[in-house]
PDB file of C-alpha atoms in Angstrom:
ATOM      1  CA  UNK A   1       0.000   0.000   0.000  1.00  0.00           C
ATOM      2  CA  UNK A   2       2.092   2.901  -1.292  1.00  0.00           C
ATOM      3  CA  UNK A   3       0.990   6.361  -0.197  1.00  0.00           C
ATOM      4  CA  UNK A   4       3.427   8.287  -2.410  1.00  0.00           C
ATOM      5  CA  UNK A   5       2.558   9.716  -5.822  1.00  0.00           C
ATOM      6  CA  UNK A   6       5.386  11.268  -7.809  1.00  0.00           C
ATOM      7  CA  UNK A   7       5.666  12.905 -11.201  1.00  0.00           C
ATOM      8  CA  UNK A   8       3.793  15.975 -12.411  1.00  0.00           C
ATOM      9  CA  UNK A   9       1.016  14.316 -14.415  1.00  0.00           C
ATOM     10  CA  UNK A  10       0.233  11.608 -11.830  1.00  0.00           C
ATOM     11  CA  UNK A  11      -0.041  14.234  -9.080  1.00  0.00           C
ATOM     12  CA  UNK A  12      -2.269  16.465 -11.237  1.00  0.00           C
ATOM     13  CA  UNK A  13      -4.464  13.452 -12.068  1.00  0.00           C
ATOM     14  CA  UNK A  14      -4.766  12.594  -8.376  1.00  0.00           C
ATOM     15  CA  UNK A  15      -5.782  16.173  -7.578  1.00  0.00           C
ATOM     16  CA  UNK A  16      -8.283  16.210 -10.459  1.00  0.00           C
ATOM     17  CA  UNK A  17      -9.794  12.979  -9.151  1.00  0.00           C
ATOM     18  CA  UNK A  18     -10.189  14.548  -5.690  1.00  0.00           C
ATOM     19  CA  UNK A  19      -8.033  11.879  -4.150  1.00  0.00           C
ATOM     20  CA  UNK A  20      -7.320  12.771  -0.533  1.00  0.00           C
ATOM     21  CA  UNK A  21      -3.793  14.169  -0.383  1.00  0.00           C
ATOM     22  CA  UNK A  22      -2.146  14.865   2.976  1.00  0.00           C
ATOM     23  CA  UNK A  23       0.700  17.034   1.693  1.00  0.00           C
ATOM     24  CA  UNK A  24       2.796  17.759  -1.394  1.00  0.00           C
ATOM     25  CA  UNK A  25       6.561  18.240  -1.540  1.00  0.00           C
ATOM     26  CA  UNK A  26       7.864  20.457  -4.355  1.00  0.00           C
ATOM     27  CA  UNK A  27      11.426  21.096  -5.467  1.00  0.00           C
ATOM     28  CA  UNK A  28      12.517  24.469  -4.157  1.00  0.00           C
ATOM     29  CA  UNK A  29      13.092  27.033  -6.910  1.00  0.00           C
ATOM     30  CA  UNK A  30      11.752  24.862  -9.745  1.00  0.00           C
ATOM     31  CA  UNK A  31       9.789  26.796 -12.376  1.00  0.00           C
ATOM     32  CA  UNK A  32       7.356  24.987 -14.686  1.00  0.00           C
ATOM     33  CA  UNK A  33       3.738  25.505 -15.752  1.00  0.00           C
ATOM     34  CA  UNK A  34       2.696  22.120 -14.334  1.00  0.00           C
ATOM     35  CA  UNK A  35       4.365  22.927 -11.006  1.00  0.00           C
ATOM     36  CA  UNK A  36       2.432  26.204 -10.942  1.00  0.00           C
ATOM     37  CA  UNK A  37      -0.776  24.296 -11.676  1.00  0.00           C
ATOM     38  CA  UNK A  38      -0.086  21.830  -8.857  1.00  0.00           C
ATOM     39  CA  UNK A  39       0.636  24.703  -6.481  1.00  0.00           C
ATOM     40  CA  UNK A  40      -2.608  26.464  -7.405  1.00  0.00           C
ATOM     41  CA  UNK A  41      -4.690  23.287  -7.097  1.00  0.00           C
ATOM     42  CA  UNK A  42      -3.138  22.448  -3.737  1.00  0.00           C
ATOM     43  CA  UNK A  43      -3.870  25.905  -2.368  1.00  0.00           C
ATOM     44  CA  UNK A  44      -7.457  25.714  -3.610  1.00  0.00           C
ATOM     45  CA  UNK A  45      -7.912  22.373  -1.867  1.00  0.00           C
ATOM     46  CA  UNK A  46      -6.010  23.572   1.224  1.00  0.00           C
ATOM     47  CA  UNK A  47      -3.366  20.873   0.908  1.00  0.00           C
ATOM     48  CA  UNK A  48      -0.120  21.726   2.753  1.00  0.00           C
ATOM     49  CA  UNK A  49       2.888  22.414   0.501  1.00  0.00           C
ATOM     50  CA  UNK A  50       6.505  21.765   1.472  1.00  0.00           C
ATOM     51  CA  UNK A  51       9.415  23.136  -0.566  1.00  0.00           C
ATOM     52  CA  UNK A  52      12.480  20.907  -0.316  1.00  0.00           C
ATOM     53  CA  UNK A  53      15.761  20.268  -2.114  1.00  0.00           C
ATOM     54  CA  UNK A  54      16.232  17.932  -5.081  1.00  0.00           C
ATOM     55  CA  UNK A  55      18.162  15.456  -2.917  1.00  0.00           C
ATOM     56  CA  UNK A  56      15.247  15.118  -0.488  1.00  0.00           C
ATOM     57  CA  UNK A  57      12.813  14.463  -3.361  1.00  0.00           C
ATOM     58  CA  UNK A  58      15.187  11.828  -4.766  1.00  0.00           C
ATOM     59  CA  UNK A  59      15.046  10.083  -1.384  1.00  0.00           C
ATOM     60  CA  UNK A  60      11.258  10.316  -1.169  1.00  0.00           C
ATOM     61  CA  UNK A  61      10.774   8.954  -4.693  1.00  0.00           C
ATOM     62  CA  UNK A  62      13.334   6.200  -4.042  1.00  0.00           C
ATOM     63  CA  UNK A  63      14.985   6.688  -7.422  1.00  0.00           C
ATOM     64  CA  UNK A  64      11.780   7.280  -9.380  1.00  0.00           C
ATOM     65  CA  UNK A  65      11.362  10.146 -11.849  1.00  0.00           C
ATOM     66  CA  UNK A  66       9.609  12.638  -9.576  1.00  0.00           C
ATOM     67  CA  UNK A  67       9.987  15.690 -11.893  1.00  0.00           C
ATOM     68  CA  UNK A  68      10.189  17.922  -8.841  1.00  0.00           C
ATOM     69  CA  UNK A  69       7.013  16.786  -7.060  1.00  0.00           C
ATOM     70  CA  UNK A  70       6.044  14.058  -4.578  1.00  0.00           C
ATOM     71  CA  UNK A  71       2.551  13.866  -3.074  1.00  0.00           C
ATOM     72  CA  UNK A  72       1.496  11.840  -0.049  1.00  0.00           C
ATOM     73  CA  UNK A  73      -1.953  10.349  -0.418  1.00  0.00           C
ATOM     74  CA  UNK A  74      -4.050   9.114   2.489  1.00  0.00           C
ATOM     75  CA  UNK A  75      -4.085   5.315   2.730  1.00  0.00           C
ATOM     76  CA  UNK A  76      -7.802   5.550   3.473  1.00  0.00           C
ATOM     77  CA  UNK A  77     -10.459   8.208   2.993  1.00  0.00           C
ATOM     78  CA  UNK A  78     -11.060  10.542   5.911  1.00  0.00           C
ATOM     79  CA  UNK A  79     -14.479  11.004   7.481  1.00  0.00           C
ATOM     80  CA  UNK A  80     -16.134  14.053   9.018  1.00  0.00           C
ATOM     81  CA  UNK A  81     -16.799  14.583  12.720  1.00  0.00           C
ATOM     82  CA  UNK A  82     -20.525  14.486  11.901  1.00  0.00           C
ATOM     83  CA  UNK A  83     -20.022  10.992  10.431  1.00  0.00           C
ATOM     84  CA  UNK A  84     -18.666   9.833  13.794  1.00  0.00           C
ATOM     85  CA  UNK A  85     -21.608  11.302  15.695  1.00  0.00           C
ATOM     86  CA  UNK A  86     -24.058   9.859  13.175  1.00  0.00           C
ATOM     87  CA  UNK A  87     -22.530   6.385  13.601  1.00  0.00           C
ATOM     88  CA  UNK A  88     -23.112   6.584  17.360  1.00  0.00           C
ATOM     89  CA  UNK A  89     -26.684   7.693  16.746  1.00  0.00           C
ATOM     90  CA  UNK A  90     -27.337   4.810  14.341  1.00  0.00           C
ATOM     91  CA  UNK A  91     -26.041   2.342  16.916  1.00  0.00           C
ATOM     92  CA  UNK A  92     -28.173   3.927  19.622  1.00  0.00           C
ATOM     93  CA  UNK A  93     -25.102   4.527  21.768  1.00  0.00           C
ATOM     94  CA  UNK A  94     -23.631   7.626  23.447  1.00  0.00           C
ATOM     95  CA  UNK A  95     -20.691   8.947  21.379  1.00  0.00           C
ATOM     96  CA  UNK A  96     -17.356   7.370  22.332  1.00  0.00           C
ATOM     97  CA  UNK A  97     -14.490   9.163  20.578  1.00  0.00           C
ATOM     98  CA  UNK A  98     -10.690   9.306  20.718  1.00  0.00           C
ATOM     99  CA  UNK A  99      -8.903  12.588  19.928  1.00  0.00           C
ATOM    100  CA  UNK A 100      -5.179  12.317  19.129  1.00  0.00           C
ATOM    101  CA  UNK A 101      -3.527  15.712  19.641  1.00  0.00           C
ATOM    102  CA  UNK A 102      -0.431  16.088  17.421  1.00  0.00           C
ATOM    103  CA  UNK A 103       0.883  12.505  17.403  1.00  0.00           C
ATOM    104  CA  UNK A 104       4.012  12.171  15.281  1.00  0.00           C
ATOM    105  CA  UNK A 105       4.602   8.397  15.332  1.00  0.00           C
ATOM    106  CA  UNK A 106       2.529   6.419  12.782  1.00  0.00           C
ATOM    107  CA  UNK A 107       2.938   3.269  14.895  1.00  0.00           C
ATOM    108  CA  UNK A 108       1.228   5.005  17.817  1.00  0.00           C
ATOM    109  CA  UNK A 109      -1.650   6.256  15.696  1.00  0.00           C
ATOM    110  CA  UNK A 110      -2.077   2.862  14.035  1.00  0.00           C
ATOM    111  CA  UNK A 111      -2.159   1.124  17.416  1.00  0.00           C
ATOM    112  CA  UNK A 112      -4.650   3.646  18.778  1.00  0.00           C
ATOM    113  CA  UNK A 113      -6.978   3.164  15.791  1.00  0.00           C
ATOM    114  CA  UNK A 114      -6.769  -0.614  16.268  1.00  0.00           C
ATOM    115  CA  UNK A 115      -7.586  -0.325  19.985  1.00  0.00           C
ATOM    116  CA  UNK A 116     -10.378   2.179  19.336  1.00  0.00           C
ATOM    117  CA  UNK A 117     -12.046  -0.222  16.923  1.00  0.00           C
ATOM    118  CA  UNK A 118     -11.614  -3.212  19.246  1.00  0.00           C
ATOM    119  CA  UNK A 119     -13.215  -1.202  22.073  1.00  0.00           C
ATOM    120  CA  UNK A 120     -16.223  -0.246  19.964  1.00  0.00           C
ATOM    121  CA  UNK A 121     -15.404   3.457  19.746  1.00  0.00           C
ATOM    122  CA  UNK A 122     -17.253   5.440  17.104  1.00  0.00           C
ATOM    123  CA  UNK A 123     -14.315   7.347  15.674  1.00  0.00           C
ATOM    124  CA  UNK A 124     -10.884   8.932  15.962  1.00  0.00           C
ATOM    125  CA  UNK A 125     -10.093  12.609  15.381  1.00  0.00           C
ATOM    126  CA  UNK A 126      -6.656  13.938  14.348  1.00  0.00           C
ATOM    127  CA  UNK A 127      -5.434  17.436  13.387  1.00  0.00           C
ATOM    128  CA  UNK A 128      -4.434  18.378   9.843  1.00  0.00           C
ATOM    129  CA  UNK A 129      -1.187  20.009  10.936  1.00  0.00           C
ATOM    130  CA  UNK A 130       1.654  18.865  13.188  1.00  0.00           C
ATOM    131  CA  UNK A 131       0.349  15.306  13.138  1.00  0.00           C
ATOM    132  CA  UNK A 132       0.988  12.020  11.406  1.00  0.00           C
ATOM    133  CA  UNK A 133      -1.659  11.337   8.766  1.00  0.00           C
ATOM    134  CA  UNK A 134      -3.391   8.165   7.586  1.00  0.00           C
ATOM    135  CA  UNK A 135      -0.354   6.835   5.756  1.00  0.00           C
ATOM    136  CA  UNK A 136       0.443   3.254   4.808  1.00  0.00           C
ATOM    137  CA  UNK A 137       2.314   2.570   8.059  1.00  0.00           C
ATOM    138  CA  UNK A 138      -0.685   3.682  10.125  1.00  0.00           C
ATOM    139  CA  UNK A 139      -2.967   1.475   8.021  1.00  0.00           C
ATOM    140  CA  UNK A 140      -0.657  -1.534   8.406  1.00  0.00           C
ATOM    141  CA  UNK A 141      -0.198  -1.160  12.173  1.00  0.00           C
ATOM    142  CA  UNK A 142      -3.970  -0.750  12.606  1.00  0.00           C
ATOM    143  CA  UNK A 143      -4.310  -4.326  11.294  1.00  0.00           C
ATOM    144  CA  UNK A 144      -7.130  -3.254   8.986  1.00  0.00           C
ATOM    145  CA  UNK A 145      -9.035  -1.204  11.569  1.00  0.00           C
ATOM    146  CA  UNK A 146      -8.876   1.911   9.323  1.00  0.00           C
ATOM    147  CA  UNK A 147     -11.402   0.131   7.097  1.00  0.00           C
ATOM    148  CA  UNK A 148     -13.959  -0.037   9.907  1.00  0.00           C
ATOM    149  CA  UNK A 149     -13.625   3.014  12.149  1.00  0.00           C
ATOM    150  CA  UNK A 150     -14.085   6.612  10.904  1.00  0.00           C
ATOM    151  CA  UNK A 151     -11.025   8.856  11.193  1.00  0.00           C
ATOM    152  CA  UNK A 152     -11.745  12.575  10.886  1.00  0.00           C
ATOM    153  CA  UNK A 153      -9.021  15.136  10.192  1.00  0.00           C
ATOM    154  CA  UNK A 154      -9.800  18.648  11.419  1.00  0.00           C
ATOM    155  CA  UNK A 155      -8.155  22.050  11.086  1.00  0.00           C
ATOM    156  CA  UNK A 156      -8.385  22.910  14.780  1.00  0.00           C
ATOM    157  CA  UNK A 157      -8.660  20.427  17.651  1.00  0.00           C
ATOM    158  CA  UNK A 158      -9.645  23.067  20.217  1.00  0.00           C
ATOM    159  CA  UNK A 159     -12.528  24.296  18.049  1.00  0.00           C
ATOM    160  CA  UNK A 160     -13.614  20.721  17.397  1.00  0.00           C
ATOM    161  CA  UNK A 161     -13.724  20.083  21.142  1.00  0.00           C
ATOM    162  CA  UNK A 162     -16.029  23.095  21.515  1.00  0.00           C
ATOM    163  CA  UNK A 163     -18.330  21.694  18.815  1.00  0.00           C
ATOM    164  CA  UNK A 164     -18.420  18.296  20.541  1.00  0.00           C
ATOM    165  CA  UNK A 165     -19.215  19.928  23.884  1.00  0.00           C
ATOM    166  CA  UNK A 166     -22.083  21.852  22.286  1.00  0.00           C
ATOM    167  CA  UNK A 167     -23.454  18.494  21.124  1.00  0.00           C
ATOM    168  CA  UNK A 168     -23.380  17.117  24.667  1.00  0.00           C
ATOM    169  CA  UNK A 169     -20.064  15.237  24.561  1.00  0.00           C
ATOM    170  CA  UNK A 170     -17.869  15.421  27.667  1.00  0.00           C
ATOM    171  CA  UNK A 171     -14.154  15.752  26.952  1.00  0.00           C
ATOM    172  CA  UNK A 172     -11.515  14.120  29.158  1.00  0.00           C
ATOM    173  CA  UNK A 173      -7.879  15.122  28.774  1.00  0.00           C
ATOM    174  CA  UNK A 174      -4.803  13.286  30.032  1.00  0.00           C
ATOM    175  CA  UNK A 175      -2.248  15.175  32.095  1.00  0.00           C
ATOM    176  CA  UNK A 176       0.213  14.258  34.833  1.00  0.00           C
ATOM    177  CA  UNK A 177      -0.891  17.320  36.805  1.00  0.00           C
ATOM    178  CA  UNK A 178      -4.495  16.085  37.002  1.00  0.00           C
ATOM    179  CA  UNK A 179      -5.995  15.687  40.474  1.00  0.00           C
ATOM    180  CA  UNK A 180      -7.900  12.470  39.674  1.00  0.00           C
ATOM    181  CA  UNK A 181      -6.776   9.070  38.507  1.00  0.00           C
ATOM    182  CA  UNK A 182      -8.497   7.689  35.426  1.00  0.00           C
ATOM    183  CA  UNK A 183     -10.357   5.008  37.384  1.00  0.00           C
ATOM    184  CA  UNK A 184     -11.866   7.602  39.741  1.00  0.00           C
ATOM    185  CA  UNK A 185     -13.331   9.715  36.917  1.00  0.00           C
ATOM    186  CA  UNK A 186     -16.783   9.188  35.409  1.00  0.00           C
ATOM    187  CA  UNK A 187     -16.100   7.930  31.870  1.00  0.00           C
ATOM    188  CA  UNK A 188     -19.661   6.872  31.100  1.00  0.00           C
ATOM    189  CA  UNK A 189     -22.047   8.652  28.718  1.00  0.00           C
ATOM    190  CA  UNK A 190     -21.073  10.780  25.684  1.00  0.00           C
ATOM    191  CA  UNK A 191     -17.278  10.957  25.906  1.00  0.00           C
ATOM    192  CA  UNK A 192     -14.191  12.028  23.980  1.00  0.00           C
ATOM    193  CA  UNK A 193     -10.775  11.058  25.350  1.00  0.00           C
ATOM    194  CA  UNK A 194      -7.828  13.269  24.379  1.00  0.00           C
ATOM    195  CA  UNK A 195      -4.370  11.715  24.053  1.00  0.00           C
ATOM    196  CA  UNK A 196      -1.427  14.086  23.676  1.00  0.00           C
ATOM    197  CA  UNK A 197       1.745  13.951  21.604  1.00  0.00           C
ATOM    198  CA  UNK A 198       4.594  11.606  22.470  1.00  0.00           C
ATOM    199  CA  UNK A 199       6.860  14.294  23.879  1.00  0.00           C
ATOM    200  CA  UNK A 200       4.737  17.209  25.064  1.00  0.00           C
ATOM    201  CA  UNK A 201       1.368  15.697  25.917  1.00  0.00           C
ATOM    202  CA  UNK A 202      -1.756  17.675  25.056  1.00  0.00           C
ATOM    203  CA  UNK A 203      -1.265  21.328  24.126  1.00  0.00           C
ATOM    204  CA  UNK A 204      -2.143  24.100  26.575  1.00  0.00           C
ATOM    205  CA  UNK A 205      -5.160  25.333  24.589  1.00  0.00           C
ATOM    206  CA  UNK A 206      -6.565  21.834  24.166  1.00  0.00           C
ATOM    207  CA  UNK A 207      -6.013  21.140  27.872  1.00  0.00           C
ATOM    208  CA  UNK A 208      -7.975  24.259  28.769  1.00  0.00           C
ATOM    209  CA  UNK A 209     -10.871  23.188  26.526  1.00  0.00           C
ATOM    210  CA  UNK A 210     -11.247  19.801  28.248  1.00  0.00           C
ATOM    211  CA  UNK A 211     -14.083  19.375  30.752  1.00  0.00           C
ATOM    212  CA  UNK A 212     -11.799  17.479  33.136  1.00  0.00           C
ATOM    213  CA  UNK A 213      -8.332  15.941  33.313  1.00  0.00           C
ATOM    214  CA  UNK A 214      -7.220  12.490  34.459  1.00  0.00           C
ATOM    215  CA  UNK A 215      -3.892  10.816  35.078  1.00  0.00           C
ATOM    216  CA  UNK A 216      -2.609   7.247  35.068  1.00  0.00           C
ATOM    217  CA  UNK A 217      -0.655   6.109  38.154  1.00  0.00           C
ATOM    218  CA  UNK A 218       3.104   6.171  37.532  1.00  0.00           C
ATOM    219  CA  UNK A 219       4.852   4.153  40.248  1.00  0.00           C
ATOM    220  CA  UNK A 220       8.292   3.488  38.768  1.00  0.00           C
ATOM    221  CA  UNK A 221      11.057   5.808  37.657  1.00  0.00           C
ATOM    222  CA  UNK A 222       9.634   6.490  34.185  1.00  0.00           C
ATOM    223  CA  UNK A 223       7.283   9.477  34.223  1.00  0.00           C
ATOM    224  CA  UNK A 224       5.209   8.828  31.119  1.00  0.00           C
ATOM    225  CA  UNK A 225       3.747   6.050  28.991  1.00  0.00           C
ATOM    226  CA  UNK A 226       3.813   5.425  25.282  1.00  0.00           C
ATOM    227  CA  UNK A 227       0.851   7.296  23.750  1.00  0.00           C
ATOM    228  CA  UNK A 228      -0.832   4.167  22.417  1.00  0.00           C
ATOM    229  CA  UNK A 229      -0.413   2.337  25.742  1.00  0.00           C
ATOM    230  CA  UNK A 230      -1.900   5.295  27.647  1.00  0.00           C
ATOM    231  CA  UNK A 231      -4.779   5.412  25.172  1.00  0.00           C
ATOM    232  CA  UNK A 232      -5.438   1.686  25.649  1.00  0.00           C
ATOM    233  CA  UNK A 233      -5.574   2.014  29.447  1.00  0.00           C
ATOM    234  CA  UNK A 234      -8.002   4.937  29.314  1.00  0.00           C
ATOM    235  CA  UNK A 235     -10.173   3.463  26.572  1.00  0.00           C
ATOM    236  CA  UNK A 236     -10.661   0.180  28.379  1.00  0.00           C
ATOM    237  CA  UNK A 237     -11.343   1.828  31.720  1.00  0.00           C
ATOM    238  CA  UNK A 238     -14.135   3.666  29.912  1.00  0.00           C
ATOM    239  CA  UNK A 239     -15.313   0.363  28.398  1.00  0.00           C
ATOM    240  CA  UNK A 240     -15.378  -1.209  31.868  1.00  0.00           C
ATOM    241  CA  UNK A 241     -17.467   1.627  33.257  1.00  0.00           C
ATOM    242  CA  UNK A 242     -19.787   1.799  30.275  1.00  0.00           C
ATOM    243  CA  UNK A 243     -20.545  -1.924  30.353  1.00  0.00           C
TER     244      UNK A 243
END
């Protein structure tokens, strides 16, 4: 499952076909009418552009004739937040959602999507920027779960949290400074669990938007858990309470 498209015509064709593209890398300083067309189409579709050197493009294309452009296509189509809420409604269940705030490791995101599906969650939400996307590694690590659980990609996590709260969803963030342990918090009912990035945790603005914060007991010398492990602990505590 290759998520790279390289060469001017193939990238233009993918854009024309409205294939979901996560980002496009262009050769810095290259001038060509097709490059200009790709740039214009990407801006119209709000696809992030990265300008890099020829050597970097050679590496990305792995020796292929990239002609100064490499696009990264999503390994699976993204959903909308409304699709996630609608799925919960169809099942007659309170929304149960995972929000991944700026994860950078595709193995973590893939594992989280796999766990979310196994736990019966209705969807996963990720940001468009400063986050790993639905690439082939994520799809592989998810063990096929990307085919079954909606993954929405949003421009602003904090604003999305506000929208969820307006629709009656409670939002629980994870933070070591939290007063309550995860097993003491009420994780029943409409719920979104926020997992932060591998290094920094959840961002300040996202933390402030959460309804409440929880922490996982850390007894040994290590002060934090792998993001996907932390997500699994929180998700299944919620499953225990909800069942």
